[in-house]
Tab-separated table of C-alpha atoms in Angstrom:
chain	number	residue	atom	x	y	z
A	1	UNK	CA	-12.677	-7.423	15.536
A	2	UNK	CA	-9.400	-5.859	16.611
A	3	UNK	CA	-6.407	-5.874	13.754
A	4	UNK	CA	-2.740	-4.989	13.454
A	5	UNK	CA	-1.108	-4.223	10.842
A	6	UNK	CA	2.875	-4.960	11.387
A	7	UNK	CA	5.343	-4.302	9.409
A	8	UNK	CA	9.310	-3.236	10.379
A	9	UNK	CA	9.727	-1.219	7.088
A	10	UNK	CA	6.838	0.414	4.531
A	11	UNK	CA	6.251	-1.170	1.371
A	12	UNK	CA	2.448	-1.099	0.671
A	13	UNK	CA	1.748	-1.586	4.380
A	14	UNK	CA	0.447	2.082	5.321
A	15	UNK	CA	-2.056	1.489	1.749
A	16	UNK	CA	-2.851	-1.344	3.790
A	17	UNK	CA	-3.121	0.252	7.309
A	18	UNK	CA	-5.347	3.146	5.759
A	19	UNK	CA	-7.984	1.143	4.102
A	20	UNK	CA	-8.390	-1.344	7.485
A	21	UNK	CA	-8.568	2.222	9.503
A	22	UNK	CA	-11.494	3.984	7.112
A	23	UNK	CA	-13.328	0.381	7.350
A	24	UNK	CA	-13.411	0.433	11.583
A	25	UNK	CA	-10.885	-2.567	11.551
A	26	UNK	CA	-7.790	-1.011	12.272
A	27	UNK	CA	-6.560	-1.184	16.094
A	28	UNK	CA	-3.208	-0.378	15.500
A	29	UNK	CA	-0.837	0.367	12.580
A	30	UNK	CA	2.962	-1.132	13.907
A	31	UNK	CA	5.906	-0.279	12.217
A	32	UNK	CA	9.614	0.911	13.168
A	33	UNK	CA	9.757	4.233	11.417
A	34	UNK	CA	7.086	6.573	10.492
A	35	UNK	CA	7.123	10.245	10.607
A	36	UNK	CA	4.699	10.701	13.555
A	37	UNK	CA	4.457	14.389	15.172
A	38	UNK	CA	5.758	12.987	18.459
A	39	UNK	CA	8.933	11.617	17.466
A	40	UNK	CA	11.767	13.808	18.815
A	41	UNK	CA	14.416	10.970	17.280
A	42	UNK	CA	12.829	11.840	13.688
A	43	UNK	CA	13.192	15.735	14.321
A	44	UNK	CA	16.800	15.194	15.148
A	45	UNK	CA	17.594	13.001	11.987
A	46	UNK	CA	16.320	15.572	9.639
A	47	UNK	CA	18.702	18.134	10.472
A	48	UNK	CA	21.495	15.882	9.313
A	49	UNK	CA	19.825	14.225	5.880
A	50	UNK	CA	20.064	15.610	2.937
A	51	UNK	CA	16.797	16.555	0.956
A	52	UNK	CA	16.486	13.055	-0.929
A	53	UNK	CA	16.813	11.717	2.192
A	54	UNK	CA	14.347	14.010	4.528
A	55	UNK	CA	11.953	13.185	1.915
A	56	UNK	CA	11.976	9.553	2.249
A	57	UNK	CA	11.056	9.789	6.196
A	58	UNK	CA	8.524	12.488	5.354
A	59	UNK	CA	7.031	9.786	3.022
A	60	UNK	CA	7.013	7.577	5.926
A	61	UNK	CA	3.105	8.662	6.946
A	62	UNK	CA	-0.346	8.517	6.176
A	63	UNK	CA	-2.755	11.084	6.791
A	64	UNK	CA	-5.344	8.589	7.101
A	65	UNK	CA	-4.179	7.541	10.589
A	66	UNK	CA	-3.806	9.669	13.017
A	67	UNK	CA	-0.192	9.675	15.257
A	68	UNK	CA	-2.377	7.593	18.344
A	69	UNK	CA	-2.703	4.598	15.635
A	70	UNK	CA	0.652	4.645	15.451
A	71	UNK	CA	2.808	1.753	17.417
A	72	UNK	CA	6.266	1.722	17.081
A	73	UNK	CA	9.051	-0.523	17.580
A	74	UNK	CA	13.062	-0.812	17.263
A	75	UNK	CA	12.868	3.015	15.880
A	76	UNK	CA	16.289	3.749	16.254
A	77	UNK	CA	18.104	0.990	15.358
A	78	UNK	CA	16.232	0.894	11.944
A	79	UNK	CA	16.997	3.951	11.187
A	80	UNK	CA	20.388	3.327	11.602
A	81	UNK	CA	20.621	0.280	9.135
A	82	UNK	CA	18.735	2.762	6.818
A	83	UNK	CA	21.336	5.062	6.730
A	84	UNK	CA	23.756	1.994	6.298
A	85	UNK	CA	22.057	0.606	3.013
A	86	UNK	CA	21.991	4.398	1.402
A	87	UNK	CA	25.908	3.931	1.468
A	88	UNK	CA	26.612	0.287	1.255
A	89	UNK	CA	23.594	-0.994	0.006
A	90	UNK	CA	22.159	-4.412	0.520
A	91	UNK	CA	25.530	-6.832	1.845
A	92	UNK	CA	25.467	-10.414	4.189
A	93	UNK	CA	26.493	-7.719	6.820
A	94	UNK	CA	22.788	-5.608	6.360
A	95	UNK	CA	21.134	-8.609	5.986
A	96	UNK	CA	21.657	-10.083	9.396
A	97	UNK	CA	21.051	-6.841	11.420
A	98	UNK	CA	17.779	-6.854	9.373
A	99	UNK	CA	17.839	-10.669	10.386
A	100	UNK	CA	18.165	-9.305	14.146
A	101	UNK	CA	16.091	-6.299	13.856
A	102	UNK	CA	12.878	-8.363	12.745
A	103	UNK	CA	13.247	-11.002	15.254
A	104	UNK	CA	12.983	-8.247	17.834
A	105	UNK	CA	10.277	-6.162	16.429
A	106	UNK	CA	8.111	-9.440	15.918
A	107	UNK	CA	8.795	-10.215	19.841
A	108	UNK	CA	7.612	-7.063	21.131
A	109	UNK	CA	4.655	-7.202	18.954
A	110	UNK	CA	4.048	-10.505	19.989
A	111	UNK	CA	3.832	-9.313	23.040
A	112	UNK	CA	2.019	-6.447	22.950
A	113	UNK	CA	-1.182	-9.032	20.621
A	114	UNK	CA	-0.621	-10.979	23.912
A	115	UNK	CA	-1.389	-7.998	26.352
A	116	UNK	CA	-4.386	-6.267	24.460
A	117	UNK	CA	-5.950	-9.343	23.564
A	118	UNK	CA	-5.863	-8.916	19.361
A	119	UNK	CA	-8.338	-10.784	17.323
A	120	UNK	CA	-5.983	-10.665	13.740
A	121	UNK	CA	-2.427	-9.389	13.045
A	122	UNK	CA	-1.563	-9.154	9.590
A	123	UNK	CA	2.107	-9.375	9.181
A	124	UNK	CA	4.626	-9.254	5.838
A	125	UNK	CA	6.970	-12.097	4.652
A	126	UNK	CA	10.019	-12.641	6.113
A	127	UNK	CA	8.984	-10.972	8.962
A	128	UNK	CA	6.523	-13.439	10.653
A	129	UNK	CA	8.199	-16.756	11.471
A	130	UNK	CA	8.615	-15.843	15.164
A	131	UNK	CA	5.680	-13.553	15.837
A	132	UNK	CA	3.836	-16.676	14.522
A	133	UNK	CA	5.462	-19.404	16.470
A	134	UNK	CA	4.678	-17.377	19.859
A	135	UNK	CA	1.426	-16.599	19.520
A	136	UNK	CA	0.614	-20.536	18.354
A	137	UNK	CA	1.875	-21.058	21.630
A	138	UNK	CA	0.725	-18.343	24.017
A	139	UNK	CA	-2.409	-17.042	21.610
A	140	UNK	CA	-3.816	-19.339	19.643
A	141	UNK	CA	-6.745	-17.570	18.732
A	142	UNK	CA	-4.963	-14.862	17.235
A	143	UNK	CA	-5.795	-15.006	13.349
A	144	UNK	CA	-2.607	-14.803	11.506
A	145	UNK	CA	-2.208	-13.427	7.918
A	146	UNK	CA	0.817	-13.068	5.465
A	147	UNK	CA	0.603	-9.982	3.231
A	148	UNK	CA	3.390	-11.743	0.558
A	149	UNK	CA	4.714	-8.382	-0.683
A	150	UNK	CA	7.205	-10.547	-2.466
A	151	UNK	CA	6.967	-13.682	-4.238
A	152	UNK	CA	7.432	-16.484	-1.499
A	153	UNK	CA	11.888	-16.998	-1.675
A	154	UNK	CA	11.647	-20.789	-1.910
A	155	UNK	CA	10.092	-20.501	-5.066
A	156	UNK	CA	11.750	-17.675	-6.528
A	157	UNK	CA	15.403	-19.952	-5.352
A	158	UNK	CA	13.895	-22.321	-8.330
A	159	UNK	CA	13.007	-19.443	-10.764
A	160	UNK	CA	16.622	-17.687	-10.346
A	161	UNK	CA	18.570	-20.621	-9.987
A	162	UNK	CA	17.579	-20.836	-14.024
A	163	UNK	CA	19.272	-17.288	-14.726
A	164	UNK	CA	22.317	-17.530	-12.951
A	165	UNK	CA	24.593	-19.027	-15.730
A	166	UNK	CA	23.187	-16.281	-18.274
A	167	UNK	CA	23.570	-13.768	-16.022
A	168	UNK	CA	27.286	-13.803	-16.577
A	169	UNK	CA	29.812	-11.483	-14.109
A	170	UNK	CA	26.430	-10.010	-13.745
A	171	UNK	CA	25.509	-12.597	-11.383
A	172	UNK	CA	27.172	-11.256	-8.326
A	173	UNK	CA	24.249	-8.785	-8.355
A	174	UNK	CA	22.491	-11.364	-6.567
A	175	UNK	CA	24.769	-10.960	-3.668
A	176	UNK	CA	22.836	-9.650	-1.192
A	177	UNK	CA	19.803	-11.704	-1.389
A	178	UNK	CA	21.055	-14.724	0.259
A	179	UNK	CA	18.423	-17.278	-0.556
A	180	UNK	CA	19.300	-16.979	-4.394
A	181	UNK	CA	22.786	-18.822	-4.040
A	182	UNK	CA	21.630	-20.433	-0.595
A	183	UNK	CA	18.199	-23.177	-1.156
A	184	UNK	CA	18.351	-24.394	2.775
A	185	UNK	CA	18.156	-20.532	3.479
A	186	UNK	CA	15.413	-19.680	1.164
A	187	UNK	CA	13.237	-22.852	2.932
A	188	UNK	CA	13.635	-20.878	6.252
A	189	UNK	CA	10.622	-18.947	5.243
A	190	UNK	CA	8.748	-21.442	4.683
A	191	UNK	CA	8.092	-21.813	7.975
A	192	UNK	CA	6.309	-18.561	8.806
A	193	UNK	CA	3.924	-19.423	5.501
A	194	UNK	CA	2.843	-22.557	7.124
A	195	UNK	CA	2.075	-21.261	10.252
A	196	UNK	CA	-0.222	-18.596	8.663
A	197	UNK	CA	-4.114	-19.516	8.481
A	198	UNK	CA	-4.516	-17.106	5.454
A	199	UNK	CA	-2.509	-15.161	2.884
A	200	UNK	CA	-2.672	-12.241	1.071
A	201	UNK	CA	-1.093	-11.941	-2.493
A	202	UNK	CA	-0.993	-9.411	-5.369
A	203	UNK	CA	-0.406	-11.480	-8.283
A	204	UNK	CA	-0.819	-15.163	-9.771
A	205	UNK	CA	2.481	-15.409	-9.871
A	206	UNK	CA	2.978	-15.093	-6.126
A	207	UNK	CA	0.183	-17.310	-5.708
A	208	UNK	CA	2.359	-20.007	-7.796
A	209	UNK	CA	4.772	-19.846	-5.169
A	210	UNK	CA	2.362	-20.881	-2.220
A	211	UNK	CA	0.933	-23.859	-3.852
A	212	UNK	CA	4.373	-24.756	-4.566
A	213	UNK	CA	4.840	-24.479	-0.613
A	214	UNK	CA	1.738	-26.405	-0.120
A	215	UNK	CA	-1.067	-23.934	0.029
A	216	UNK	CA	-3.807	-24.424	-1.180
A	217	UNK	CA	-5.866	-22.053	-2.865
A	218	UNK	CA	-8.993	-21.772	-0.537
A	219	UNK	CA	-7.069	-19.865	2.258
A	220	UNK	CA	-5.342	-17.674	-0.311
A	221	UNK	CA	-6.743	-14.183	-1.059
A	222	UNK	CA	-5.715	-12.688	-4.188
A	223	UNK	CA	-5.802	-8.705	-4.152
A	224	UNK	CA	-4.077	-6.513	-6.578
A	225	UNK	CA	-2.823	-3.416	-5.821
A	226	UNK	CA	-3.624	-0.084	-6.602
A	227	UNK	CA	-1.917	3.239	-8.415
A	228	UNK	CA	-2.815	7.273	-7.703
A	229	UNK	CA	-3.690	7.226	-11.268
A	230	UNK	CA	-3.990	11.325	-11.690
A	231	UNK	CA	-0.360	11.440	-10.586
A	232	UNK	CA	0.894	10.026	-13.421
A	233	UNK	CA	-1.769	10.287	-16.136
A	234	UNK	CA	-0.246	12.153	-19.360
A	235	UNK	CA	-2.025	14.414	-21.878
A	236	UNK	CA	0.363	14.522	-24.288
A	237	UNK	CA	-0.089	10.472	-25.159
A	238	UNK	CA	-1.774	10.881	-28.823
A	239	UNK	CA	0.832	13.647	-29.509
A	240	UNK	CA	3.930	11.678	-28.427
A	241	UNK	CA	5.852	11.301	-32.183
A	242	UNK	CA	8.130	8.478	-30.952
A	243	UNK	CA	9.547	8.690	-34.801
A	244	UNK	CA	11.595	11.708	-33.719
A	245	UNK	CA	12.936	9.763	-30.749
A	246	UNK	CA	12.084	6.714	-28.868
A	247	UNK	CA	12.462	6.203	-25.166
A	248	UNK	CA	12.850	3.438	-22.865
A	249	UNK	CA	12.172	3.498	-19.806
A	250	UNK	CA	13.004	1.008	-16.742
A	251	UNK	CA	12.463	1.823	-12.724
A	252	UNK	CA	13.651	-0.608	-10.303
A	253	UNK	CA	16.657	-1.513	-8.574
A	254	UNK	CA	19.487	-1.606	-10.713
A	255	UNK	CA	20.620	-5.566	-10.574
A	256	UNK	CA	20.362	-8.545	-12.643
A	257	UNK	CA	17.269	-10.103	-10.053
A	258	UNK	CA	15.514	-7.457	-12.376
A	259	UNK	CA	17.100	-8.440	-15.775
A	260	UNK	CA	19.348	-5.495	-16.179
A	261	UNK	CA	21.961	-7.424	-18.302
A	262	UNK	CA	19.166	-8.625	-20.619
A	263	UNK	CA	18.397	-4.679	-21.148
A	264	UNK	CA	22.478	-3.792	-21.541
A	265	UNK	CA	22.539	-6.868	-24.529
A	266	UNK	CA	19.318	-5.447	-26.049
A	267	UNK	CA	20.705	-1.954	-26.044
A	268	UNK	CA	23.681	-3.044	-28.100
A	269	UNK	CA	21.455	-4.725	-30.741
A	270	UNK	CA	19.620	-1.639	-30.768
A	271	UNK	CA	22.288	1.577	-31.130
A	272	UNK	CA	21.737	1.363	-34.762
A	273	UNK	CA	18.085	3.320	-34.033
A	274	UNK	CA	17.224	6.254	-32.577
A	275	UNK	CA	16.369	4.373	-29.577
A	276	UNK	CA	17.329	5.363	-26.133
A	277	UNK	CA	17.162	3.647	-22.374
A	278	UNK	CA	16.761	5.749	-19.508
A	279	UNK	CA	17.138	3.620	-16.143
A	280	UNK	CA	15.996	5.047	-12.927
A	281	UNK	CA	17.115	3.125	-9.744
A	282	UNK	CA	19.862	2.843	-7.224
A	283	UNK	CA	22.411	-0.599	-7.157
A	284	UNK	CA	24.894	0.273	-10.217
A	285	UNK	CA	26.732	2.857	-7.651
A	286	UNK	CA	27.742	-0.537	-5.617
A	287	UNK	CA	29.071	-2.133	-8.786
A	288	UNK	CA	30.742	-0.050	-10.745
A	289	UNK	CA	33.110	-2.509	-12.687
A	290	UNK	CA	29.414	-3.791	-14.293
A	291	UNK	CA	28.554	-0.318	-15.646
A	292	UNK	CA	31.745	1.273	-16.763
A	293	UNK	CA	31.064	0.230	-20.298
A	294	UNK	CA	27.510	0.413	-21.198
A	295	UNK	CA	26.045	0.981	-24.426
A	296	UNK	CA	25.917	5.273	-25.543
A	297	UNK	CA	21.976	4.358	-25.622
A	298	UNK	CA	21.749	3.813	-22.184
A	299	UNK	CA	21.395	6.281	-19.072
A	300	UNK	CA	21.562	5.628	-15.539
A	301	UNK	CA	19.856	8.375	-13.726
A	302	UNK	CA	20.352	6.252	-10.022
A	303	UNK	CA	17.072	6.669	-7.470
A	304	UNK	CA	14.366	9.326	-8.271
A	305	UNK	CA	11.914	10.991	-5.929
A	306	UNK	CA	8.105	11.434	-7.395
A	307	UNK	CA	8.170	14.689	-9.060
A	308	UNK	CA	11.501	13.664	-10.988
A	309	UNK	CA	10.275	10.047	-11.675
A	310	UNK	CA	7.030	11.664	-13.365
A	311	UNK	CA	8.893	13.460	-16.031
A	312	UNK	CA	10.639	10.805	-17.272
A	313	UNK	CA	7.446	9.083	-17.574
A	314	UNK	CA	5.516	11.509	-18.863
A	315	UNK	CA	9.136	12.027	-21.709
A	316	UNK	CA	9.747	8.333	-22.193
A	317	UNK	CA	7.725	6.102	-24.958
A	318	UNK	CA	7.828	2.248	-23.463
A	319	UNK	CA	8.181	0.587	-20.605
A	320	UNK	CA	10.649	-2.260	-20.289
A	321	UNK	CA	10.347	-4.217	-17.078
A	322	UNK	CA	12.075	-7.535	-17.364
A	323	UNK	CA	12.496	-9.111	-14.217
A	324	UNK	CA	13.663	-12.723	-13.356
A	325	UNK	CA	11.140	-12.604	-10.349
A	326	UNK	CA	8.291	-10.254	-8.876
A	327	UNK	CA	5.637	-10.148	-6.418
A	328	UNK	CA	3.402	-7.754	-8.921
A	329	UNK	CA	5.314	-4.674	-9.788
A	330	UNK	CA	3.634	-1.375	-8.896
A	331	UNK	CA	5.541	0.312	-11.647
A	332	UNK	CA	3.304	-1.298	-13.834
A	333	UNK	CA	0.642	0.662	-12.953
A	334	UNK	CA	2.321	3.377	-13.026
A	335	UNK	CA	3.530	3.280	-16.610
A	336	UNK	CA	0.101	2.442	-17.632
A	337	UNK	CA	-1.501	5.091	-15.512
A	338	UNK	CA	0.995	7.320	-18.010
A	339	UNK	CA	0.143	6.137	-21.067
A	340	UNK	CA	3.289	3.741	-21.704
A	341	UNK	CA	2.710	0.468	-23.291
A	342	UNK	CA	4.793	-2.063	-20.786
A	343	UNK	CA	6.961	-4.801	-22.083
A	344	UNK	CA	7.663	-7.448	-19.107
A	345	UNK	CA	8.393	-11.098	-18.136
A	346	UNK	CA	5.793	-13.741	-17.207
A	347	UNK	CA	7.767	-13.571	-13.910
A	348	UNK	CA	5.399	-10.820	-12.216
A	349	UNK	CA	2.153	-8.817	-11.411
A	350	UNK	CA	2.370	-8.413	-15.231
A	351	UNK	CA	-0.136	-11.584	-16.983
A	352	UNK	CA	-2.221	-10.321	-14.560
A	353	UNK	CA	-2.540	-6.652	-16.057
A	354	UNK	CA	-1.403	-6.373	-19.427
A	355	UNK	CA	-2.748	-8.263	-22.301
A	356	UNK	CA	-0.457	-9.417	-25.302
A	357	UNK	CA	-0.513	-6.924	-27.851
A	358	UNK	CA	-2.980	-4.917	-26.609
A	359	UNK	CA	-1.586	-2.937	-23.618
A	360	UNK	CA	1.806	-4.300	-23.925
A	361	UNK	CA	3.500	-7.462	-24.535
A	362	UNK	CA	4.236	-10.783	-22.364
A	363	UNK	CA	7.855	-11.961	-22.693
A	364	UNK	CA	9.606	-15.201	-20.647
A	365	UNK	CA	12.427	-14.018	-18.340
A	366	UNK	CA	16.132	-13.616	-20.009
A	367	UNK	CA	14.665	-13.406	-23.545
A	368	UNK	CA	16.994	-10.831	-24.986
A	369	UNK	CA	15.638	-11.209	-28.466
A	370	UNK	CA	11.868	-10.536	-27.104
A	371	UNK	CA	12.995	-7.620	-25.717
A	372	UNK	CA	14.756	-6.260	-28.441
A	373	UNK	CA	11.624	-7.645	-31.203
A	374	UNK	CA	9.243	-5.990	-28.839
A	375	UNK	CA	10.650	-2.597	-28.835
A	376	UNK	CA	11.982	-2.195	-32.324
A	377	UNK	CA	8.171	-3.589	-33.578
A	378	UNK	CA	6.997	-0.916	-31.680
A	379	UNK	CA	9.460	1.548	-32.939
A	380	UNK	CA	8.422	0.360	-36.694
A	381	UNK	CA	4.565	0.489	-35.872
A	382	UNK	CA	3.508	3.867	-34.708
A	383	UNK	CA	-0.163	3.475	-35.611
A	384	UNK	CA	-0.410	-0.125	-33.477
A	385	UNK	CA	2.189	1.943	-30.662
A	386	UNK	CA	-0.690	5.435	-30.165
A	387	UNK	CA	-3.434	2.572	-30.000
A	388	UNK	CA	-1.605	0.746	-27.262
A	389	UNK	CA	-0.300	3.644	-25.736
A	390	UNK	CA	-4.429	4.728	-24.816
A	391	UNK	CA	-5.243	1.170	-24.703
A	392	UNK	CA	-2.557	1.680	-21.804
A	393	UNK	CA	-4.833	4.345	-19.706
A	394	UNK	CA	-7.571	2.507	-20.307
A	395	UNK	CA	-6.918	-0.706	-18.940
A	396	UNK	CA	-5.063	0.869	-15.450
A	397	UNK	CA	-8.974	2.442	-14.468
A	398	UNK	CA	-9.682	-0.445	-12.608
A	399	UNK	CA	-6.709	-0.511	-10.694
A	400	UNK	CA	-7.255	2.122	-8.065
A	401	UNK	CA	-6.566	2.217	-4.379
A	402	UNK	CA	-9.957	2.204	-3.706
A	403	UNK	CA	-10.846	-0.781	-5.281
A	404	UNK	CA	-7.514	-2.349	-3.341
A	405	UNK	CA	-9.489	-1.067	0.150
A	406	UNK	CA	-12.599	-2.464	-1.262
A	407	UNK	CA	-11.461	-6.144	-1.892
A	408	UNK	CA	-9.100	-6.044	1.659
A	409	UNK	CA	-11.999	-5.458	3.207
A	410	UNK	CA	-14.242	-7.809	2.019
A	411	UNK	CA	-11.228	-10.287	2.644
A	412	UNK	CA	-11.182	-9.879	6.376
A	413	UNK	CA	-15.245	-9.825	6.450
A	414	UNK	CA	-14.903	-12.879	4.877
A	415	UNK	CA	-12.204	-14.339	7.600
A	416	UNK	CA	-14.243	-12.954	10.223
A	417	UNK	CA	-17.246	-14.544	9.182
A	418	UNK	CA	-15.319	-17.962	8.977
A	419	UNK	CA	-14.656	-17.317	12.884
């Protein structure tokens, strides 16, 4: 069975790409940038990035795969709309080049299935409706899977549509994802999940949002993901004395599709305790007007690279993650993998991992007072907070990439067998 991984940007696709190539599945791993030893155009760029920058293409690889698994399409002109989005960040502009982009990566690929007769390409969402549609046409026998990375938009145009009004001047956030403001735009993608014969997904939640397309659940494979847990694991969890101080922490984009104004109002409830939030992220740099008057218990420390994100979990307490909407939430796993107890919505990867009061608390979306109850109780309850906070490493074990690469696998032997 030959497969194909495709996807024009990274996300979890090279986890993805690596665990099909140690299996024998993996024919080729397509993408649009990816730090292969033959690419002159990548050689060039690094001489004019910065070293944030030069580390994110560096990223861009697996060792797993060597450079002749390695397809690439629309190289250039992704890197270019890259480089736009470090400075403008995610605008209607952006969005259509990426619009553009896709639709040509998914022809060529297309394309190249067609030529080298492919068995199954497993694509992303958003990036499949056309890839799909030709090879219905001109390869029918291709097997086509959706890795949902993201919860599917038609369903998450319900879920935010419920925020927007609390959201406040906070809303505007919200800009750049189109289908939040837009429903006829967000049901443009549900084309591409129809066409698919199976789907991937990390998360119940996610899975909510295909039956709500029409899926049903027998052609759905649910697979969470998986976290390096030694990169993150912290010795000092028993010893933390969050009396002296106690630390929030929050990693994601900086907008209000991840509750940031819900954090701001439970900040100001909060200044009254030695309780500080430290938020790692880019997005407040494109909306300054939102963020010239937070609370003095909250710090925006913009976009951090590994080694800087691990100290400030390793130094921080909690871990708030509030979001209106999420496909699972990899930080997750990484706050648990460092001993954090995580406080986050229904909304996510998170009723999957963390159990109420145990390894951290469920809250519904836009519940300031839960977030601000949450964290104080734990502030209060140091003896309840140290059991969490190992309750927290132990309940992350089972998360590893190698049980991820286990269950993909036995997904596809599954679809194979069904063949």
């Amino acid at each position: 069975m030959k497969v194909i991984v495709a996807h024009p940007g990274k996300q979890h696709s090279l986890r993805l790409a690596s665990a099909l190539k140690k299996s024998g599945f993996l024919y080729k791993y397509c993408t649009s940038i990816y730090n292969s030893n033959n690419s002159i155009l990548n050689k060039i760029l690094l001489l004019f990035l910065n070293s944030n920058n030069k580390k994110r293409i560096l990223s861009r690889k697996s060792y797993e795969l060597f450079d002749s698994d390695i397809l690439q399409f629309c190289e250039l002109e992704t890197l270019l709309l890259t480089l736009y989005t470090r400075v403008f960040g995610n605008t209607k502009f952006s969005n259509i080049i990426r619009t553009v982009i896709s639709r040509r990566f998914q022809k060529k690929l297309a394309k190249y299935i067609i030529d080298n007769k492919i068995d199954v390409v497993i694509s992303f969402d958003t990036n499949s409706e056309l890839l799909f549609e030709i090879l219905k046409t001109k390869a029918p026998n291709v097997i086509k899977i959706i890795d949902h990375a993201q919860t599917p938009r038609n369903y998450l145009h319900v879920i935010y549509q419920q925020y927007i009004f609390s959201s406040g001047k906070f809303a505007k956030t919200f800009e750049g994802s189109g289908f939040v403001f837009d429903k006829s735009f967000s049901e443009k993608f549900v084309k591409e999940i129809l066409l698919a014969d199976y789907h991937i997904v990390a998360s119940t939640f996610s899975k909510k949002g295909l039956f709500f397309s029409g899926i049903s659940n027998d052609i759905i494979f649910q697979i969470p993901y998986g976290v390096d847990f030694e990169k993150y694991v912290n010795s000092n969890v028993v010893s933390r004395n969050i009396n002296k101080f106690f630390k929030v922490l929050y990693v994601g984009e900086i907008s209000q599709r991840k509750g940031i104004s819900y954090i701001l109002e439970a900040s100001c409830k909060l200044l009254s305790y030695p309780i500080q939030f430290d938020l790692i992220g880019s997005g407040a740099q494109y909306f300054p007007d939102l963020f010239e008057n937070i609370p003095d218990n909250v710090f925006l420390h913009g976009h951090k690279l590994l080694d800087e994100l691990k100290l400030f979990y390793s130094d921080c307490s909690v871990f708030l993650f509030p979001t209106l909407g999420e496909g699972f939430g990899l930080v997750l796993l990484e706050a648990l993998s460092a001993g954090l107890p995580v406080i986050v919505t229904k909304n996510s990867g998170g009723p999957d991992i963390i159990i109420d009061g145990y390894n951290g608390f469920i809250i519904e979306a836009g519940d300031v007072n839960a977030i601000y109850e949450k964290i104080l109780y734990l502030f209060l309850h140091p003896s309840h907070y140290h059991e969490m906070s190992l309750n927290a490493l132990e309940s992350v074990k089972n998360y590893s990439w190698d049980n991820y690469e286990k269950n993909i696998c036995q997904a596809l032997n599954k679809i194979n067998l069904l063949f």
